[in-house]
Amino acid sequence: MKILLTGHLGYLGVCMFPRLAAAGHDVIGLDSDLYRGCSYGDQTLPDAGTVKDIRDITAQDLSGIVAVIHLAGLSNDPLGDLNPGLTYELNADATVRLARLAKDAGVKRFVFASTCSVYGASDEGWLTETSALNPVTPYAVSKLRAEEELDALADADFSPVFMRSATAYGLSSKIRFDLVVNNLSAWGVATGNVFLKSDGMAWRPVVHVEDIVRAFMKALVADRDLVHREIFNVGRNEDNLLVRDIATIVHETIPGSEIAFSETKSRDTRTYMVDCSKIRSIGFEPQWTVHRGVKQLVGAFQKYGIATSDFEGPRYQRVAHLQEAMADGLIDASLRRLEYAGTPDV
């Protein structure tokens, strides 16, 4: 089918685009390319596609599209905190506007990248798709707003599907280091210290980026009756872990490393355990474990090299990268790109 994949140059998108194409789909990528220059390793980026802000999408961009996979937006809590109003504009308002255009254009399925962060702080034990929600950050609130408004658009011809992914990890050519498994692995390789900025006592469900891709592809092609207006937690139950347990896995993977805590460590208010059983109903079977994923990351960091200045500074750290781009006049305060020349930097 002909698919519009927004955010195709992001952490998830660069992994999803080639998998969709290999499955025989006609994939049209659309991305504002805010993180040009953030590529890592020697993996190939997808074709540039359309370089456009999701706030500027028109009906023409949706001509002939049968399904939309919507990944684009501000992708984490630190970015959301940078400007909460802008977070709601991009993650909620622009998402709903895109969905309305898609519905008017005859798009049948709208697969939305939501997040398990909507569960927020919870002491209720295992959380299912019907559990109470308690988002505690602008990012999580923006995703929940989008879910609610997308659901209101559903009808006999338009099927939104809500994919609440656990915290992602794993190697990508647009790797993110603000994700807990990636971050702890990078600290361990770069310094020998698996460095925790919190007390490590928060529960965090995690899922490999390649398993997220598999899950979205299942939601894309599943029978309508199985996915119409449905919410799916994306992950595996075995990978609900305390952050300090993730640190232990990294420590055990890197010989000679030590676990270290920040002197200003504090309790992370985002703590929850997520039941991911339901998504098995559409044929999704996760392939990755945290142990395997950490080995993948450590091997890549040892092969390509990594320094704390890379992932704590503007080269790869998303907030710092955007702040530097603003200072250099490449993007404005509303995160619109002011210049674009040639193909995206690899």
Short mmCIF file of C-alpha atoms in Angstrom, two decimals:
data_model
loop_
_atom_site.label_atom_id
_atom_site.label_comp_id
_atom_site.label_asym_id
_atom_site.label_seq_id
_atom_site.Cartn_x
_atom_site.Cartn_y
_atom_site.Cartn_z
CA MET A 1 0.00 0.00 0.00
CA LYS A 2 1.03 3.64 -0.33
CA ILE A 3 2.07 4.88 3.11
CA LEU A 4 2.97 8.30 4.47
CA LEU A 5 5.61 7.90 7.18
CA THR A 6 6.09 11.13 9.13
CA GLY A 7 9.31 11.52 11.07
CA HIS A 8 11.12 9.18 8.69
CA LEU A 9 14.50 10.77 9.48
CA GLY A 10 14.16 10.31 13.25
CA TYR A 11 15.34 7.62 15.64
CA LEU A 12 12.47 5.25 14.83
CA GLY A 13 11.81 6.44 11.30
CA VAL A 14 15.22 5.56 9.85
CA CYS A 15 14.70 1.99 11.07
CA MET A 16 11.06 1.77 9.98
CA PHE A 17 11.38 3.21 6.46
CA PRO A 18 13.56 0.42 4.99
CA ARG A 19 11.54 -2.33 6.70
CA LEU A 20 8.30 -0.99 5.21
CA ALA A 21 9.89 -0.68 1.78
CA ALA A 22 11.31 -4.22 2.00
CA ALA A 23 7.79 -5.47 2.77
CA GLY A 24 6.64 -4.08 -0.58
CA HIS A 25 4.98 -0.86 0.52
CA ASP A 26 5.32 2.40 -1.38
CA VAL A 27 6.69 4.60 1.41
CA ILE A 28 6.59 8.39 1.26
CA GLY A 29 8.73 9.99 3.97
CA LEU A 30 8.06 13.41 5.47
CA ASP A 31 10.30 15.06 8.04
CA SER A 32 11.40 18.58 9.02
CA ASP A 33 15.00 17.28 9.33
CA LEU A 34 15.66 19.11 12.59
CA TYR A 35 18.42 16.69 13.54
CA ARG A 36 20.53 16.89 10.44
CA GLY A 37 24.08 16.05 11.49
CA CYS A 38 23.02 13.71 14.31
CA SER A 39 23.74 10.48 12.45
CA TYR A 40 25.87 7.77 14.05
CA GLY A 41 27.80 4.82 12.67
CA ASP A 42 27.76 3.64 9.07
CA GLN A 43 24.09 2.72 8.64
CA THR A 44 22.36 4.12 5.57
CA LEU A 45 19.70 6.80 5.94
CA PRO A 46 16.49 6.54 3.92
CA ASP A 47 15.94 8.80 0.93
CA ALA A 48 15.26 12.40 1.84
CA GLY A 49 11.58 12.21 0.95
CA THR A 50 9.73 15.46 1.60
CA VAL A 51 11.40 17.94 3.92
CA LYS A 52 8.45 19.70 5.54
CA ASP A 53 7.21 20.66 8.97
CA ILE A 54 4.14 18.62 9.97
CA ARG A 55 2.36 21.91 10.71
CA ASP A 56 2.61 22.70 6.98
CA ILE A 57 1.21 19.47 5.55
CA THR A 58 -1.41 19.98 2.84
CA ALA A 59 -4.03 17.79 1.22
CA GLN A 60 -1.65 17.32 -1.72
CA ASP A 61 0.83 15.52 0.57
CA LEU A 62 -1.86 12.91 1.21
CA SER A 63 -2.90 12.28 -2.38
CA GLY A 64 -3.20 8.54 -2.98
CA ILE A 65 -2.14 7.65 0.57
CA VAL A 66 -3.90 4.62 2.03
CA ALA A 67 -2.34 4.64 5.51
CA VAL A 68 -0.37 7.03 7.70
CA ILE A 69 2.22 6.08 10.29
CA HIS A 70 2.69 9.21 12.36
CA LEU A 71 6.00 9.34 14.24
CA ALA A 72 6.85 13.05 13.87
CA GLY A 73 6.82 15.36 16.88
CA LEU A 74 8.84 16.35 19.92
CA SER A 75 9.88 12.98 21.16
CA ASN A 76 10.68 13.10 24.87
CA ASP A 77 10.21 14.80 28.22
CA PRO A 78 13.24 17.17 28.08
CA LEU A 79 12.14 18.44 24.65
CA GLY A 80 8.60 18.80 25.90
CA ASP A 81 9.77 20.82 28.89
CA LEU A 82 11.76 23.17 26.63
CA ASN A 83 8.54 24.87 25.52
CA PRO A 84 5.30 23.19 26.70
CA GLY A 85 3.11 25.34 24.45
CA LEU A 86 5.13 24.33 21.40
CA THR A 87 4.96 20.70 22.53
CA TYR A 88 1.15 20.81 22.50
CA GLU A 89 1.18 22.58 19.12
CA LEU A 90 3.39 19.95 17.48
CA ASN A 91 2.37 16.76 19.26
CA ALA A 92 -1.36 17.39 19.64
CA ASP A 93 -2.65 20.18 17.39
CA ALA A 94 -0.54 19.32 14.34
CA THR A 95 -1.29 15.61 14.78
CA VAL A 96 -5.05 16.19 14.81
CA ARG A 97 -4.83 18.55 11.83
CA LEU A 98 -2.90 15.88 9.89
CA ALA A 99 -5.49 13.26 10.82
CA ARG A 100 -8.36 15.46 9.60
CA LEU A 101 -6.59 16.03 6.29
CA ALA A 102 -5.91 12.30 6.04
CA LYS A 103 -9.52 11.42 6.73
CA ASP A 104 -10.73 13.91 4.10
CA ALA A 105 -8.25 12.41 1.62
CA GLY A 106 -9.64 8.91 2.09
CA VAL A 107 -6.86 7.48 4.29
CA LYS A 108 -8.15 4.31 5.91
CA ARG A 109 -5.72 3.72 8.78
CA PHE A 110 -3.82 6.18 11.00
CA VAL A 111 -1.20 4.49 13.18
CA PHE A 112 -0.21 6.94 15.90
CA ALA A 113 3.03 6.83 17.89
CA SER A 114 1.83 7.50 21.41
CA THR A 115 3.76 6.57 24.55
CA CYS A 116 3.56 4.64 27.80
CA SER A 117 4.48 7.95 29.44
CA VAL A 118 0.73 8.68 29.54
CA TYR A 119 0.59 6.33 32.55
CA GLY A 120 2.94 8.73 34.36
CA ALA A 121 3.41 8.04 38.05
CA SER A 122 1.55 4.94 39.21
CA ASP A 123 1.68 2.56 42.14
CA GLU A 124 -1.13 0.34 40.83
CA GLY A 125 1.15 -2.48 39.69
CA TRP A 126 0.72 -3.76 36.16
CA LEU A 127 -0.96 -1.25 33.87
CA THR A 128 -3.07 -2.32 30.91
CA GLU A 129 -4.51 -0.26 28.09
CA THR A 130 -7.62 0.41 30.20
CA SER A 131 -5.78 1.54 33.36
CA ALA A 132 -6.13 5.06 34.75
CA LEU A 133 -3.77 7.63 33.20
CA ASN A 134 -1.62 10.09 35.10
CA PRO A 135 0.67 11.98 32.69
CA VAL A 136 3.17 14.14 34.60
CA THR A 137 5.01 15.96 31.80
CA PRO A 138 3.96 18.21 28.89
CA TYR A 139 5.18 15.52 26.47
CA ALA A 140 2.90 12.89 28.00
CA VAL A 141 -0.04 15.29 28.23
CA SER A 142 0.39 16.24 24.57
CA LYS A 143 0.27 12.59 23.50
CA LEU A 144 -2.84 11.93 25.55
CA ARG A 145 -4.59 14.98 24.06
CA ALA A 146 -3.77 13.69 20.60
CA GLU A 147 -5.13 10.23 21.43
CA GLU A 148 -8.42 11.67 22.64
CA GLU A 149 -8.96 13.91 19.63
CA LEU A 150 -7.91 11.25 17.13
CA ASP A 151 -10.37 8.81 18.66
CA ALA A 152 -13.16 11.34 18.11
CA LEU A 153 -12.39 11.29 14.37
CA ALA A 154 -12.89 7.53 14.02
CA ASP A 155 -15.72 6.27 11.85
CA ALA A 156 -16.54 3.41 9.50
CA ASP A 157 -13.93 4.59 6.99
CA PHE A 158 -11.16 6.00 9.23
CA SER A 159 -9.37 3.85 11.80
CA PRO A 160 -6.94 5.42 14.27
CA VAL A 161 -4.67 2.95 16.10
CA PHE A 162 -2.80 4.02 19.24
CA MET A 163 0.66 2.55 19.84
CA ARG A 164 1.85 3.25 23.38
CA SER A 165 5.48 2.24 23.11
CA ALA A 166 7.63 1.60 26.15
CA THR A 167 10.88 3.57 26.41
CA ALA A 168 12.84 2.74 23.27
CA TYR A 169 16.45 1.62 23.09
CA GLY A 170 18.82 0.14 20.55
CA LEU A 171 21.03 1.11 17.65
CA SER A 172 19.76 3.50 14.97
CA SER A 173 21.58 5.70 12.48
CA LYS A 174 19.79 8.61 14.20
CA ILE A 175 20.52 7.30 17.67
CA ARG A 176 19.17 9.04 20.76
CA PHE A 177 21.20 9.17 23.96
CA ASP A 178 18.42 10.56 26.16
CA LEU A 179 16.90 7.07 26.39
CA VAL A 180 17.82 5.19 29.55
CA VAL A 181 19.37 2.01 28.08
CA ASN A 182 21.25 3.93 25.37
CA ASN A 183 22.43 6.55 27.86
CA LEU A 184 23.71 4.13 30.49
CA SER A 185 25.47 2.07 27.81
CA ALA A 186 27.13 5.18 26.38
CA TRP A 187 28.33 6.31 29.82
CA GLY A 188 29.74 2.86 30.50
CA VAL A 189 31.75 2.72 27.27
CA ALA A 190 32.86 6.37 27.33
CA THR A 191 33.95 6.59 30.96
CA GLY A 192 33.90 3.16 32.57
CA ASN A 193 31.17 4.46 34.89
CA VAL A 194 27.55 3.45 34.31
CA PHE A 195 26.27 6.82 35.49
CA LEU A 196 22.78 7.28 36.97
CA LYS A 197 21.39 10.78 37.43
CA SER A 198 18.49 9.46 39.55
CA ASP A 199 18.39 6.99 42.43
CA GLY A 200 17.52 4.27 39.92
CA MET A 201 14.43 3.12 41.84
CA ALA A 202 11.85 4.01 39.16
CA TRP A 203 10.24 1.23 37.17
CA ARG A 204 10.65 1.65 33.43
CA PRO A 205 9.30 -0.57 30.62
CA VAL A 206 11.74 -0.65 27.71
CA VAL A 207 11.55 -1.99 24.15
CA HIS A 208 14.06 -2.29 21.31
CA VAL A 209 13.61 0.02 18.34
CA GLU A 210 13.43 -2.93 15.93
CA ASP A 211 10.61 -4.47 17.96
CA ILE A 212 8.72 -1.17 17.81
CA VAL A 213 9.07 -1.30 14.03
CA ARG A 214 7.68 -4.86 14.00
CA ALA A 215 4.75 -3.81 16.17
CA PHE A 216 3.81 -0.87 13.95
CA MET A 217 4.00 -3.05 10.86
CA LYS A 218 1.61 -5.54 12.46
CA ALA A 219 -0.81 -2.71 13.33
CA LEU A 220 -0.58 -1.44 9.76
CA VAL A 221 -1.78 -4.65 8.12
CA ALA A 222 -3.92 -6.32 10.80
CA ASP A 223 -7.63 -6.84 10.18
CA ARG A 224 -9.56 -3.66 10.84
CA ASP A 225 -11.71 -5.29 13.51
CA LEU A 226 -8.56 -6.01 15.55
CA VAL A 227 -7.13 -2.48 15.52
CA HIS A 228 -9.92 0.05 14.92
CA ARG A 229 -9.74 2.59 17.80
CA GLU A 230 -7.59 0.15 19.75
CA ILE A 231 -4.71 0.99 22.10
CA PHE A 232 -1.67 -1.27 22.31
CA ASN A 233 1.16 -1.18 24.83
CA VAL A 234 4.29 -1.98 22.84
CA GLY A 235 6.98 -4.02 24.57
CA ARG A 236 7.53 -7.26 26.45
CA ASN A 237 6.48 -7.85 30.04
CA GLU A 238 9.87 -9.24 31.01
CA ASP A 239 11.49 -5.88 30.23
CA ASN A 240 9.75 -3.86 32.93
CA LEU A 241 12.85 -3.09 34.98
CA LEU A 242 14.11 -0.82 37.71
CA VAL A 243 16.52 1.71 36.22
CA ARG A 244 19.26 0.46 38.55
CA ASP A 245 18.67 -3.08 37.24
CA ILE A 246 19.28 -1.77 33.71
CA ALA A 247 22.50 -0.22 35.03
CA THR A 248 23.50 -3.62 36.41
CA ILE A 249 22.98 -5.25 33.00
CA VAL A 250 25.21 -2.60 31.39
CA HIS A 251 27.81 -3.03 34.16
CA GLU A 252 27.88 -6.80 33.63
CA THR A 253 28.27 -6.31 29.85
CA ILE A 254 31.27 -3.93 30.10
CA PRO A 255 34.22 -5.59 31.89
CA GLY A 256 35.82 -3.34 34.49
CA SER A 257 32.96 -0.84 34.58
CA GLU A 258 31.41 0.50 37.78
CA ILE A 259 27.97 1.83 38.64
CA ALA A 260 28.06 5.47 39.75
CA PHE A 261 25.38 7.85 41.03
CA SER A 262 25.15 11.61 40.67
CA GLU A 263 25.72 13.54 43.90
CA THR A 264 22.40 15.28 43.22
CA LYS A 265 20.48 12.08 42.44
CA SER A 266 16.75 12.27 43.02
CA ARG A 267 13.67 10.09 42.71
CA ASP A 268 12.19 9.93 39.21
CA THR A 269 8.45 10.59 39.38
CA ARG A 270 7.86 8.63 36.18
CA THR A 271 7.55 5.08 37.46
CA TYR A 272 5.19 2.41 36.14
CA MET A 273 5.02 -1.21 34.98
CA VAL A 274 3.17 -1.92 31.75
CA ASP A 275 1.40 -5.09 30.67
CA CYS A 276 2.10 -5.67 26.97
CA SER A 277 0.04 -8.85 26.58
CA LYS A 278 -2.71 -7.39 24.39
CA ILE A 279 -0.52 -6.65 21.37
CA ARG A 280 0.13 -10.37 20.95
CA SER A 281 -3.45 -10.50 19.59
CA ILE A 282 -2.28 -8.93 16.31
CA GLY A 283 0.64 -11.34 15.93
CA PHE A 284 3.41 -9.26 17.46
CA GLU A 285 6.23 -11.25 19.05
CA PRO A 286 9.20 -9.25 20.40
CA GLN A 287 12.62 -10.47 19.35
CA TRP A 288 14.96 -8.45 21.55
CA THR A 289 15.92 -8.61 25.23
CA VAL A 290 17.66 -5.85 27.16
CA HIS A 291 20.76 -8.03 27.54
CA ARG A 292 20.98 -8.51 23.77
CA GLY A 293 20.27 -4.84 23.12
CA VAL A 294 22.98 -3.65 25.51
CA LYS A 295 25.49 -5.94 23.81
CA GLN A 296 24.49 -4.41 20.45
CA LEU A 297 24.94 -0.87 21.77
CA VAL A 298 28.22 -1.54 23.55
CA GLY A 299 29.62 -3.21 20.44
CA ALA A 300 28.65 -0.24 18.28
CA PHE A 301 30.04 2.33 20.73
CA GLN A 302 33.31 0.44 20.91
CA LYS A 303 33.48 0.16 17.12
CA TYR A 304 32.57 3.75 16.20
CA GLY A 305 33.69 5.50 19.35
CA ILE A 306 31.71 7.64 21.77
CA ALA A 307 32.64 10.45 24.17
CA THR A 308 30.62 12.18 26.86
CA SER A 309 30.94 15.42 24.90
CA ASP A 310 29.07 13.71 22.06
CA PHE A 311 25.99 12.62 23.99
CA GLU A 312 25.96 15.32 26.67
CA GLY A 313 26.63 18.11 24.17
CA PRO A 314 24.99 19.42 20.98
CA ARG A 315 26.30 16.76 18.61
CA TYR A 316 23.68 14.17 19.66
CA GLN A 317 21.82 15.53 22.70
CA ARG A 318 18.47 16.61 21.28
CA VAL A 319 17.78 19.73 23.37
CA ALA A 320 21.36 20.97 23.11
CA HIS A 321 21.37 20.28 19.36
CA LEU A 322 18.23 22.36 18.83
CA GLN A 323 19.52 25.18 21.04
CA GLU A 324 22.76 25.32 19.03
CA ALA A 325 20.81 25.27 15.75
CA MET A 326 18.73 28.21 16.99
CA ALA A 327 21.86 30.11 18.02
CA ASP A 328 23.35 29.45 14.56
CA GLY A 329 20.21 30.72 12.81
CA LEU A 330 19.32 27.35 11.29
CA ILE A 331 15.95 27.07 13.03
CA ASP A 332 13.75 29.62 14.75
CA ALA A 333 12.20 29.58 18.23
CA SER A 334 9.16 27.73 16.89
CA LEU A 335 11.47 24.96 15.61
CA ARG A 336 10.93 25.76 11.96
CA ARG A 337 13.95 25.18 9.76
CA LEU A 338 15.18 28.44 8.23
CA GLU A 339 17.45 26.92 5.64
CA TYR A 340 17.78 23.66 3.81
CA ALA A 341 20.34 22.83 1.15
CA GLY A 342 20.89 19.50 -0.52
CA THR A 343 20.19 16.11 1.00
CA PRO A 344 20.14 15.49 4.74
CA ASP A 345 23.58 15.26 6.29
CA VAL A 346 24.63 11.73 7.17
#
